[in-house]
XYZ file of C-alpha atoms in Angstrom:
728
model
C 0.000 0.000 0.000
C 2.788 2.406 0.877
C 4.538 1.835 -2.465
C 1.296 2.424 -4.362
C 0.693 5.708 -2.497
C 4.247 6.848 -3.137
C 3.972 5.930 -6.812
C 0.690 7.815 -7.144
C 2.250 10.960 -5.672
C 4.856 10.851 -8.452
C 2.514 9.933 -11.308
C 3.733 6.331 -11.594
C 1.011 3.785 -12.376
C 0.881 0.515 -10.442
C -1.635 -1.027 -12.850
C -2.979 -0.431 -16.340
C -5.908 -1.544 -18.502
C -5.064 -2.830 -21.997
C -8.824 -3.147 -22.575
C -11.887 -1.896 -20.670
C -12.490 -5.225 -18.924
C -8.871 -6.116 -18.110
C -6.551 -4.684 -15.434
C -2.897 -5.698 -15.229
C -0.772 -5.103 -12.134
C 2.697 -3.617 -12.609
C 5.536 -5.563 -10.913
C 6.831 -3.864 -7.763
C 10.411 -3.929 -9.033
C 9.307 -1.954 -12.107
C 7.653 0.673 -9.900
C 10.778 0.875 -7.719
C 13.042 1.261 -10.771
C 10.878 4.011 -12.261
C 10.740 5.879 -8.955
C 14.538 5.652 -8.756
C 14.776 7.264 -12.210
C 12.685 10.109 -10.751
C 15.100 10.514 -7.847
C 12.929 8.667 -5.323
C 14.530 5.825 -3.336
C 11.912 3.124 -2.704
C 14.265 0.158 -2.512
C 13.122 -1.035 0.921
C 9.939 -0.676 2.989
C 11.825 1.708 5.279
C 12.827 3.833 2.273
C 9.219 3.880 1.114
C 7.977 5.052 4.513
C 10.639 7.750 4.672
C 9.953 9.100 1.167
C 6.207 8.905 1.663
C 6.376 10.848 4.919
C 8.565 13.483 3.301
C 6.290 13.787 0.265
C 3.083 14.024 2.275
C 4.541 16.538 4.704
C 5.512 18.964 1.951
C 2.986 21.719 1.506
C 3.452 23.871 -1.566
C 1.632 27.155 -1.857
C 2.091 26.911 -5.645
C 3.184 24.082 -7.927
C 6.413 24.755 -9.877
C 4.437 25.664 -13.010
C 0.951 27.183 -13.046
C -1.280 27.351 -16.131
C -3.940 29.958 -16.874
C -6.093 29.914 -19.999
C -7.398 33.196 -21.372
C -11.059 33.699 -20.494
C -11.293 30.573 -18.355
C -11.474 29.984 -14.589
C -8.236 30.156 -12.644
C -6.660 26.860 -11.598
C -7.249 25.758 -7.991
C -3.721 26.819 -7.026
C -4.655 30.464 -7.675
C -8.411 30.426 -7.145
C -7.910 28.879 -3.710
C -5.419 31.426 -2.379
C -6.333 32.876 1.036
C -8.178 36.210 0.772
C -5.768 39.093 1.033
C -2.910 37.234 -0.639
C -0.749 39.487 -2.763
C -0.122 38.220 -6.301
C 2.502 39.768 -8.560
C 3.157 38.681 -12.132
C 6.389 39.647 -13.884
C 5.584 39.452 -17.611
C 8.182 38.135 -19.999
C 9.688 41.093 -21.908
C 9.570 39.281 -25.220
C 5.842 38.770 -24.819
C 5.111 42.510 -24.886
C 5.569 43.713 -28.474
C 6.496 47.365 -28.726
C 7.794 47.624 -25.179
C 10.756 50.042 -25.019
C 14.028 48.168 -25.355
C 15.991 47.821 -22.154
C 13.062 48.742 -19.885
C 11.495 45.781 -18.087
C 7.709 45.537 -18.262
C 5.798 46.725 -15.226
C 4.723 43.919 -12.870
C 1.029 43.156 -12.578
C 0.072 43.364 -8.905
C -3.241 42.193 -7.500
C -4.773 40.884 -4.316
C -6.904 37.779 -3.935
C -10.416 38.524 -2.717
C -12.973 36.539 -0.802
C -16.200 35.508 -2.477
C -17.986 38.525 -0.974
C -16.914 41.879 -2.450
C -15.770 43.272 0.887
C -12.047 42.527 0.578
C -10.141 45.653 -0.551
C -8.006 45.399 -3.669
C -4.395 46.513 -3.909
C -3.773 50.235 -3.657
C -4.313 52.115 -6.864
C -6.457 49.434 -8.505
C -10.116 50.080 -9.386
C -12.774 48.000 -7.731
C -14.649 45.643 -10.049
C -17.925 46.946 -11.391
C -19.652 43.573 -11.352
C -19.115 39.944 -10.433
C -17.235 37.914 -13.024
C -19.260 36.020 -15.587
C -19.590 32.253 -15.116
C -16.473 30.503 -16.357
C -14.346 33.633 -16.202
C -11.464 34.434 -13.863
C -12.334 36.258 -10.608
C -12.553 40.035 -10.682
C -9.333 40.580 -8.767
C -7.322 38.750 -11.428
C -5.519 40.888 -14.014
C -4.861 38.648 -17.014
C -1.239 38.788 -18.148
C -0.436 38.729 -21.876
C 0.099 35.320 -23.463
C 3.544 34.109 -22.487
C 5.690 32.458 -19.854
C 6.004 34.693 -16.811
C 7.069 34.559 -13.162
C 4.364 34.699 -10.513
C 5.008 35.624 -6.873
C 2.507 35.024 -4.077
C 2.542 36.207 -0.474
C -0.227 35.184 1.898
C -1.475 37.258 4.869
C 0.485 34.966 7.211
C 3.631 35.768 5.179
C 4.014 32.473 3.343
C 5.709 33.055 0.001
C 5.981 31.177 -3.273
C 7.354 31.785 -6.746
C 6.488 29.762 -9.827
C 6.459 29.817 -13.609
C 3.162 31.056 -15.020
C 2.127 29.878 -18.485
C -0.605 32.145 -19.845
C -2.077 30.554 -22.963
C -4.820 31.359 -25.470
C -7.741 28.933 -25.183
C -7.268 27.208 -28.559
C -4.837 26.649 -31.368
C -5.118 28.336 -34.765
C -7.065 26.136 -37.186
C -6.278 25.277 -40.809
C -8.733 26.229 -43.549
C -11.714 23.888 -43.920
C -11.392 21.221 -46.581
C -7.640 21.553 -47.103
C -5.906 18.746 -48.966
C -2.223 18.059 -49.373
C 0.543 15.510 -49.719
C 2.315 13.317 -47.175
C 5.888 12.377 -48.077
C 9.099 11.085 -46.559
C 11.476 13.750 -47.859
C 14.501 11.477 -48.318
C 12.418 9.314 -50.712
C 11.652 12.234 -53.047
C 14.590 12.464 -55.446
C 14.615 15.009 -58.231
C 16.972 15.206 -61.183
C 19.117 17.570 -59.061
C 19.231 15.572 -55.822
C 22.464 14.298 -54.323
C 21.242 10.753 -53.727
C 18.207 11.610 -51.551
C 15.467 14.204 -51.414
C 16.393 17.594 -49.969
C 14.940 20.953 -48.969
C 15.233 22.246 -52.513
C 13.022 19.361 -53.627
C 10.586 20.129 -50.809
C 10.309 23.773 -51.857
C 9.799 22.720 -55.474
C 7.123 20.164 -54.571
C 5.284 22.759 -52.481
C 5.447 25.386 -55.240
C 4.136 22.921 -57.807
C 1.458 21.396 -55.564
C 0.034 24.733 -54.498
C -0.108 26.154 -57.997
C -0.952 23.125 -60.128
C -3.282 20.957 -58.042
C -4.501 23.385 -55.384
C -2.875 21.629 -52.428
C -2.857 23.411 -49.082
C 0.038 21.611 -47.411
C 2.926 19.173 -47.688
C 3.616 17.021 -44.625
C 7.127 15.600 -44.209
C 8.903 13.203 -41.869
C 10.934 14.566 -38.931
C 13.956 16.470 -40.248
C 15.727 16.329 -36.871
C 19.494 15.960 -36.620
C 20.596 12.319 -36.750
C 23.250 10.609 -34.669
C 26.325 10.364 -36.929
C 27.980 7.030 -37.480
C 28.460 4.282 -40.008
C 25.905 3.119 -40.529
C 23.717 5.933 -39.282
C 20.365 4.880 -37.861
C 18.155 5.683 -40.881
C 15.006 6.167 -38.807
C 13.968 9.833 -38.650
C 12.123 8.986 -35.420
C 15.262 8.287 -33.335
C 17.292 11.481 -33.760
C 20.272 12.942 -31.948
C 18.399 16.212 -31.431
C 14.834 17.272 -32.012
C 15.769 20.899 -31.481
C 17.906 21.342 -34.614
C 17.492 20.038 -38.179
C 19.931 17.796 -40.010
C 22.130 19.518 -42.614
C 22.008 16.376 -44.767
C 18.761 17.888 -46.083
C 20.527 20.958 -47.475
C 20.358 21.639 -51.187
C 24.005 22.580 -51.518
C 23.806 24.536 -54.780
C 21.194 26.912 -53.283
C 23.627 28.218 -50.651
C 24.674 31.738 -51.769
C 28.363 31.109 -51.020
C 28.385 27.983 -53.209
C 28.873 30.009 -56.371
C 31.987 31.669 -54.928
C 33.932 28.534 -54.004
C 37.351 28.805 -55.625
C 38.081 25.102 -55.972
C 35.561 24.442 -58.732
C 37.275 21.212 -59.735
C 36.701 19.749 -56.283
C 33.043 20.758 -56.395
C 32.644 19.260 -59.863
C 34.083 15.966 -58.640
C 31.664 15.936 -55.729
C 28.733 16.677 -58.000
C 29.719 13.818 -60.290
C 29.878 11.464 -57.312
C 26.472 12.721 -56.168
C 25.049 12.122 -59.640
C 26.392 8.569 -59.476
C 24.627 8.061 -56.127
C 21.337 9.232 -57.590
C 21.822 7.109 -60.703
C 22.383 4.035 -58.548
C 19.171 4.680 -56.577
C 17.012 5.615 -59.535
C 18.183 3.095 -62.117
C 20.315 0.389 -60.516
C 18.258 -0.789 -57.581
C 20.456 0.743 -54.868
C 18.995 1.865 -51.569
C 19.201 5.458 -50.377
C 22.542 5.735 -48.577
C 22.289 8.613 -46.114
C 25.905 8.170 -44.976
C 27.268 8.395 -48.513
C 25.099 11.444 -49.230
C 26.296 13.171 -46.070
C 29.957 12.465 -46.799
C 29.688 14.210 -50.174
C 27.677 17.108 -48.790
C 30.017 17.496 -45.833
C 32.998 17.871 -48.168
C 31.123 20.412 -50.268
C 30.019 22.338 -47.183
C 33.598 22.458 -45.915
C 34.526 24.222 -49.167
C 31.506 26.532 -48.928
C 32.440 27.462 -45.349
C 35.765 28.849 -46.599
C 33.937 31.584 -48.524
C 33.676 34.786 -46.429
C 30.148 35.922 -45.704
C 28.993 39.249 -47.089
C 28.215 41.920 -44.478
C 24.506 41.281 -44.749
C 24.899 37.527 -44.521
C 27.281 37.913 -41.576
C 24.730 40.077 -39.764
C 22.013 37.489 -40.382
C 24.272 34.715 -39.070
C 25.087 36.726 -35.946
C 21.398 37.319 -35.328
C 20.782 33.588 -35.643
C 23.516 32.793 -33.125
C 22.062 35.305 -30.682
C 18.533 33.946 -31.095
C 19.546 30.311 -30.609
C 21.937 31.010 -27.755
C 23.315 28.284 -25.510
C 21.175 25.539 -27.053
C 22.840 25.901 -30.446
C 26.317 26.214 -28.968
C 25.803 22.999 -27.002
C 24.475 21.176 -30.061
C 27.369 22.327 -32.229
C 29.889 21.401 -29.551
C 28.393 17.912 -29.287
C 28.758 17.548 -33.079
C 32.383 18.680 -32.876
C 33.180 16.337 -29.989
C 31.474 13.447 -31.792
C 33.860 13.959 -34.716
C 36.772 13.369 -32.341
C 35.447 10.873 -29.805
C 32.588 9.097 -31.572
C 28.809 9.522 -31.513
C 28.074 8.016 -28.077
C 28.899 10.562 -25.371
C 28.756 7.846 -22.701
C 32.076 6.535 -24.081
C 33.821 9.927 -24.203
C 36.577 10.804 -21.749
C 34.906 11.383 -18.403
C 35.883 15.078 -18.380
C 33.738 15.632 -21.499
C 30.585 13.822 -20.431
C 29.059 16.918 -18.793
C 28.412 20.025 -20.914
C 29.424 22.448 -18.135
C 32.594 20.711 -16.907
C 36.023 22.417 -16.998
C 37.210 19.782 -19.477
C 34.315 20.539 -21.793
C 35.042 24.275 -21.524
C 38.625 23.641 -22.655
C 37.428 21.472 -25.524
C 35.027 24.225 -26.547
C 37.976 26.607 -26.991
C 40.119 24.018 -28.773
C 37.340 23.092 -31.214
C 36.083 26.614 -31.826
C 36.423 26.318 -35.588
C 34.441 23.089 -35.741
C 31.804 24.498 -33.402
C 31.393 27.463 -35.732
C 31.130 25.106 -38.719
C 28.255 23.190 -37.151
C 26.558 26.417 -36.044
C 26.776 27.629 -39.627
C 25.216 24.393 -40.905
C 22.273 24.897 -38.541
C 21.887 28.450 -39.845
C 21.990 27.352 -43.479
C 19.455 24.598 -42.859
C 17.106 26.968 -41.033
C 17.339 29.318 -44.008
C 16.296 26.617 -46.448
C 13.473 25.502 -44.161
C 12.223 29.096 -44.217
C 12.566 29.183 -48.008
C 10.442 26.039 -48.346
C 7.664 27.573 -46.251
C 7.850 30.807 -48.271
C 7.585 28.797 -51.482
C 4.464 27.098 -50.108
C 2.901 30.384 -49.068
C 3.782 32.054 -52.373
C 2.051 29.163 -54.158
C -1.160 29.938 -52.285
C -1.041 27.138 -49.736
C -3.294 27.818 -46.764
C -1.041 25.840 -44.428
C 2.312 25.130 -46.079
C 4.922 22.741 -44.734
C 3.742 20.429 -41.949
C 6.748 19.355 -39.896
C 6.849 16.260 -37.719
C 7.911 16.020 -34.071
C 9.324 12.630 -33.101
C 8.306 11.215 -29.719
C 11.868 11.124 -28.382
C 15.615 11.151 -29.030
C 18.503 8.711 -29.217
C 20.031 7.954 -25.790
C 23.547 8.735 -27.056
C 22.738 11.966 -28.896
C 23.172 15.696 -28.457
C 19.944 16.354 -26.563
C 20.599 13.771 -23.849
C 24.156 15.120 -23.426
C 23.244 18.792 -23.232
C 20.070 18.285 -21.150
C 21.083 15.330 -18.983
C 19.095 16.440 -15.950
C 15.871 16.515 -17.990
C 15.977 12.836 -19.035
C 15.182 9.711 -17.045
C 18.340 7.722 -17.627
C 18.020 3.956 -17.557
C 14.469 4.206 -18.931
C 13.083 3.818 -22.431
C 9.780 4.867 -23.990
C 7.631 2.181 -25.564
C 4.147 0.708 -25.551
C 2.432 -1.932 -23.387
C 1.194 -5.249 -24.745
C -2.063 -5.000 -26.661
C -4.251 -7.031 -28.986
C -1.867 -6.435 -31.898
C 1.459 -6.900 -30.097
C 1.505 -9.274 -27.134
C 5.151 -8.468 -26.399
C 4.752 -4.710 -26.142
C 7.255 -2.294 -27.696
C 10.530 -0.692 -26.635
C 11.485 2.261 -28.822
C 14.880 2.886 -27.245
C 14.106 6.534 -26.458
C 14.838 7.966 -22.979
C 11.828 9.904 -21.650
C 11.750 13.395 -20.258
C 11.361 13.607 -16.472
C 8.024 15.287 -15.751
C 9.286 16.671 -12.438
C 12.266 18.394 -14.068
C 10.093 19.805 -16.849
C 7.761 21.362 -14.299
C 10.598 22.667 -12.110
C 12.225 24.416 -15.076
C 9.021 25.907 -16.451
C 9.112 23.489 -19.387
C 12.085 25.372 -20.818
C 13.419 22.456 -22.885
C 9.964 21.734 -24.310
C 9.359 25.397 -25.104
C 12.695 25.716 -26.884
C 12.021 22.584 -28.881
C 8.607 23.783 -30.045
C 9.816 27.284 -30.823
C 12.579 25.924 -33.037
C 10.290 23.539 -34.923
C 7.497 26.048 -35.420
C 9.730 28.851 -36.656
C 9.430 27.747 -40.288
C 6.312 25.565 -40.207
C 2.773 26.011 -41.410
C 1.667 23.282 -39.020
C 3.153 20.638 -36.764
C 2.377 16.939 -36.557
C 3.112 15.369 -33.170
C 3.972 11.680 -33.276
C 2.233 9.693 -30.506
C 0.490 12.795 -29.195
C -0.783 10.740 -26.244
C 2.717 11.252 -24.837
C 1.628 14.711 -23.704
C -0.469 12.877 -21.097
C 1.499 9.749 -20.253
C 4.292 7.533 -21.574
C 5.093 3.876 -21.108
C 8.474 3.661 -19.354
C 10.500 0.454 -19.677
C 13.428 -0.057 -17.255
C 16.695 -0.819 -19.040
C 17.343 -4.527 -19.492
C 13.722 -5.543 -19.029
C 11.085 -6.528 -21.605
C 8.398 -3.998 -22.567
C 5.860 -6.102 -20.695
C 7.596 -5.032 -17.460
C 7.036 -1.310 -18.004
C 4.494 1.111 -16.594
C 2.832 4.410 -17.399
C 4.228 7.674 -16.035
C 1.949 10.702 -16.093
C 2.869 14.166 -17.361
C 1.082 17.410 -16.556
C -1.059 17.429 -19.684
C -2.501 20.832 -18.824
C 0.975 22.377 -18.828
C 2.160 20.425 -21.885
C -0.905 21.545 -23.841
C -0.656 25.133 -22.630
C 2.950 25.432 -23.795
C 2.015 23.841 -27.127
C -0.936 26.172 -27.662
C 1.120 29.202 -26.637
C 4.039 28.482 -28.966
C 1.794 27.530 -31.873
C -0.240 30.697 -31.288
C 2.943 32.780 -31.443
C 3.946 31.107 -34.710
C 0.421 31.145 -36.180
C 0.491 27.388 -36.798
C -1.998 24.574 -36.354
C -1.208 21.175 -34.831
C -2.090 17.625 -35.860
C -1.763 14.871 -33.271
C -1.070 11.271 -34.252
C -3.600 9.619 -31.948
C -3.725 6.128 -33.442
C -3.675 3.005 -31.316
C -4.486 2.764 -27.602
C -5.759 6.120 -26.362
C -6.728 6.654 -22.713
C -10.282 7.872 -21.996
C -10.651 11.648 -22.201
C -7.444 12.252 -24.138
C -9.029 12.882 -27.532
C -11.606 15.173 -25.913
C -8.910 17.185 -24.123
C -6.921 17.548 -27.345
C -9.993 18.585 -29.323
C -10.894 21.203 -26.715
C -7.556 22.914 -27.333
C -7.793 22.623 -31.108
C -5.328 19.774 -31.666
C -6.513 17.886 -34.731
C -6.538 14.098 -34.655
C -5.475 11.561 -37.282
C -8.048 9.281 -38.901
C -6.875 6.468 -41.216
C -9.597 4.987 -43.406
C -9.004 1.290 -42.694
C -9.254 1.842 -38.922
C -12.425 3.944 -39.010
C -15.166 1.480 -38.110
C -18.243 1.624 -35.898
C -16.454 -0.034 -32.999
C -19.288 0.737 -30.573
C -21.887 -0.706 -32.936
C -21.745 -3.338 -35.669
C -18.014 -2.882 -36.370
C -18.607 -2.092 -40.039
C -16.841 0.669 -41.977
C -17.826 4.085 -40.680
C -19.984 6.118 -43.044
C -18.296 9.346 -44.184
C -20.732 11.667 -42.415
C -19.932 9.987 -39.077
C -16.225 10.793 -39.193
C -14.929 13.444 -36.835
C -14.451 16.931 -38.225
C -11.290 18.032 -36.466
C -8.811 15.629 -37.987
C -6.414 14.874 -40.795
C -8.037 12.088 -42.825
C -5.745 9.773 -44.792
C -5.749 6.390 -46.489
C -2.384 5.388 -45.028
C 0.763 6.531 -43.225
C 4.492 5.852 -43.408
C 4.064 2.860 -41.043
C 1.230 1.260 -43.028
C 0.842 -0.365 -46.454
C 0.299 1.849 -49.462
C -3.284 1.952 -50.699
C -2.452 -0.193 -53.743
C -0.795 -2.813 -51.530
C -3.781 -2.773 -49.186
C -6.256 -3.241 -52.018
C -4.296 -6.083 -53.639
C -3.201 -7.879 -50.472
C 0.461 -7.387 -51.366
C 1.197 -6.246 -47.814
C 0.128 -9.622 -46.434
C 2.384 -11.594 -48.766
C 5.270 -9.246 -47.914
C 4.847 -9.872 -44.191
C 4.577 -13.604 -44.902
C 7.899 -13.606 -46.766
C 9.512 -11.887 -43.791
C 8.028 -14.291 -41.245
C 5.932 -11.628 -39.504
C 2.518 -13.314 -39.624
C 1.008 -14.814 -36.480
C -1.480 -16.911 -38.479
C -1.208 -18.921 -41.677
C -0.950 -17.055 -44.963
C -4.393 -18.326 -45.987
C -6.000 -17.092 -42.771
C -4.353 -13.671 -43.053
C -5.311 -13.278 -46.709
C -8.899 -14.269 -45.988
C -9.198 -11.777 -43.135
C -7.577 -9.050 -45.212
C -9.798 -9.764 -48.215
C -12.894 -9.597 -46.001
C -11.818 -6.272 -44.525
C -11.065 -4.767 -47.938
C -14.264 -6.137 -49.480
C -16.387 -4.449 -46.810
C -14.815 -1.105 -47.636
C -15.168 -1.587 -51.389
C -18.803 -2.549 -50.910
C -19.425 0.694 -49.004
C -17.706 2.693 -51.738
C -19.878 0.974 -54.331
C -23.080 1.654 -52.346
C -22.110 5.318 -52.183
C -21.571 5.257 -55.952
C -17.941 6.192 -55.578
C -16.749 2.985 -57.225
C -18.411 1.759 -60.431
C -20.042 -1.630 -59.876
C -17.848 -4.466 -61.048
C -14.917 -2.159 -61.739
C -11.827 -4.070 -60.662
C -9.412 -1.395 -61.811
C -6.858 -0.658 -59.085
C -6.489 3.016 -60.012
C -10.248 3.469 -59.886
C -10.316 1.920 -56.423
C -7.562 4.238 -55.189
C -9.485 7.221 -56.542
C -12.650 5.933 -54.843
C -10.878 5.712 -51.501
C -9.820 9.350 -51.756
C -13.227 10.405 -53.063
C -14.593 8.908 -49.831
C -12.089 10.850 -47.722
C -13.226 14.093 -49.337
C -16.831 13.214 -48.477
C -15.988 13.193 -44.752
C -16.142 16.426 -42.721
C -12.397 16.232 -41.972
C -10.669 19.606 -41.962
C -7.619 18.188 -43.745
C -7.224 15.361 -46.248
C -3.790 13.888 -46.777
C -2.634 11.989 -49.861
C 0.350 9.666 -49.430
C 2.541 10.814 -52.326
C 3.637 7.252 -53.236
C -0.076 6.434 -53.691
C -0.241 8.902 -56.557
C 2.059 6.702 -58.678
C 0.941 3.274 -57.425
C 3.898 2.471 -55.161
C 3.339 -0.822 -53.345
C 6.229 -0.756 -50.888
C 5.877 0.614 -47.351
C 8.527 3.085 -46.249
C 8.698 1.400 -42.856
C 7.603 -2.065 -41.811
C 7.174 -2.166 -38.016
C 8.668 -5.229 -36.408
C 11.630 -5.381 -38.805
C 15.189 -4.094 -38.695
C 17.598 -5.682 -41.196
C 14.917 -7.849 -42.794
C 13.462 -4.869 -44.680
C 15.038 -1.641 -46.006
C 13.118 0.723 -43.713
C 13.537 4.455 -44.379
C 15.774 3.825 -47.431
C 13.411 3.406 -50.371
C 12.759 5.980 -53.099
C 9.201 6.511 -54.311
C 8.504 3.951 -57.045
C 5.882 2.986 -59.626
C 3.758 -0.204 -59.391
C 6.618 -2.279 -60.782
C 9.014 -0.957 -58.153
C 10.996 1.293 -60.499
C 11.952 4.555 -58.767
C 10.411 7.745 -60.099
C 11.731 11.298 -59.768
C 9.911 14.408 -58.608
C 9.693 15.492 -62.234
C 8.109 12.176 -63.235
C 5.708 12.216 -60.288
C 4.378 15.680 -61.075
C 3.855 14.706 -64.743
C 2.164 11.395 -63.912
C -1.295 10.956 -65.496
C -2.150 8.682 -62.572
C -1.401 11.482 -60.100
C -3.449 14.021 -62.012
C -6.370 11.623 -62.279
C -6.288 11.135 -58.520
C -6.003 14.839 -57.754
C -9.025 15.618 -59.915
C -10.997 13.635 -57.348
C -9.852 15.979 -54.585
C -10.056 19.289 -56.360
C -10.222 20.234 -60.001
C -6.985 21.734 -61.141
C -7.273 25.467 -61.657
C -6.501 26.578 -65.198
C -3.153 28.096 -65.874
C -1.265 29.194 -68.923
C 1.696 27.007 -69.764
C 4.979 28.819 -70.471
C 6.054 28.747 -74.120
C 7.415 25.347 -75.040
C 5.916 23.560 -72.031
C 3.361 20.811 -72.519
C 0.771 20.555 -69.821
C 0.428 17.056 -68.351
């Protein structure tokens, strides 16, 4: 009982429910290990009693972080203050546009009042004219501007407290109704100019074409976070070194202004020839995308580019970028420089370098100053091309633009875990509990953030992460958005079945998200597929976070289990036919995905049983499409079926409709096959046609199959073709 109480005080679950009628107890040793990762010693009954007594005896006037929503009631921590308490809010200077530089904003002082209007307010403040409206903050409360402030409280008996105050708008900005766009893994999108994988130049070009030619409102890409270097590099974009900074492997080298002024043109020409050979191998010789080879060529080219002096204007822009990014960028660049010398796993570095603020690290910072500057410059160049891609989308008339993706975590050996060691629960990994689809559970190998450290620091790391990602985004997709509420922690060395849920302050996580997205003017899409705790989708919807609805999973689960009619779909979502972790629509319709999993030994039933179940599932959907007259009766044409699926998606009330770009050319291969590692080339395949032959961006945009599909979503607006150009 004592361990359960102690766990509850720290948000650690001692049981969980994989289904409504099943409850599973968490092993005590798992609970003890998780508490230890949170700095709580519960190794013995005596330790439990000691920690429990200490925790229950603590009385906080305010929690470390307090959330207030504009126009909504105050949280209990503020609404329940003793009458006569003095409350002072120090607004964040950056949150007050137009405030004179160098002069701090005036504090907002107020005094908590009793329910009756007899308590005097602070000197100099006008008395309220009327009682507050239902659902509003009390009359004594002076709402601070949206931002992250400091709040100070002093009670009449002279108790004092200081906390971070997150003041957030009530909801996120929303995308235009009925927006459609493309979903693509950027590395898979090679153009005739690519250096062996898709890049930010290709992204900008796709956005410009899609907005102008087929009326698309957005392009959603995979996470572009910085990867952990190494040979071979982990190709998964969902296990990065840092989520705060992008990976320069995505740079389009020739678009860098200094590129044209490199003196050693022969060296650049050699690199370009090698890059062309990489692309040729991928596009025409069956080679996989080789991120390491691409980066080696780009790194050499960028070393030459870095030798070109910046113009005064470019130098000023770079200096502004360094000032804006501050310590976070310097730490990231230093980690990159140290990794070049000591390898990519900071746990194996000399002990003096394993802490970012150690004397040894300070010396290394001075010794590697040139390399630190090089990696800072790469971050600046990449940010510039990210901004250019969003501008290209906006200039093309896109209502949203580029939708970036936030991975659920980071690599345990990467830059973020080195520079923010205190924020991570070391010895723990994020995953998923056993469920009906995976009896073994999942371990993703990602160390989780400590919720107690996040709260104590005012969610600084989370705020910085969001601000960096949203700077050049039209919207943000959050992978496993349920992680804002809770995450499944797995102690190191144990199977995923021996994990447990750890709760996060969802109110604070959502408030920071809404605040930062409001500042950037961006909307947010949450990937809420799979097991979702009760109330989570409702809480997300209340704050304007869109959900994700995939056609094959949308059934009347509370009724007859049949495919859900289009009018019954939820409105606030991104509706798609598939995702990067699922079969392409052509593979789903033909059953190719089942035979692929059979060849790889991934089926839990016989091939015949799996094919029968899959055929039944697909037939039910095709029958619904036929009843709705979206699919001509008896038409067995695959392209017609793919168009019918997307015609159905457009019939739903979903705010956004996403088209998997490989679907537009009939690609049958998934980009990622969960449950595989070396058995399948995850994250390394170019977009291909039905026969598996890779196709370029130029070929995709000219594809009659693509244009036939896009006519289903929105008729192409007329345009005049430039002289000599044939319209597809």
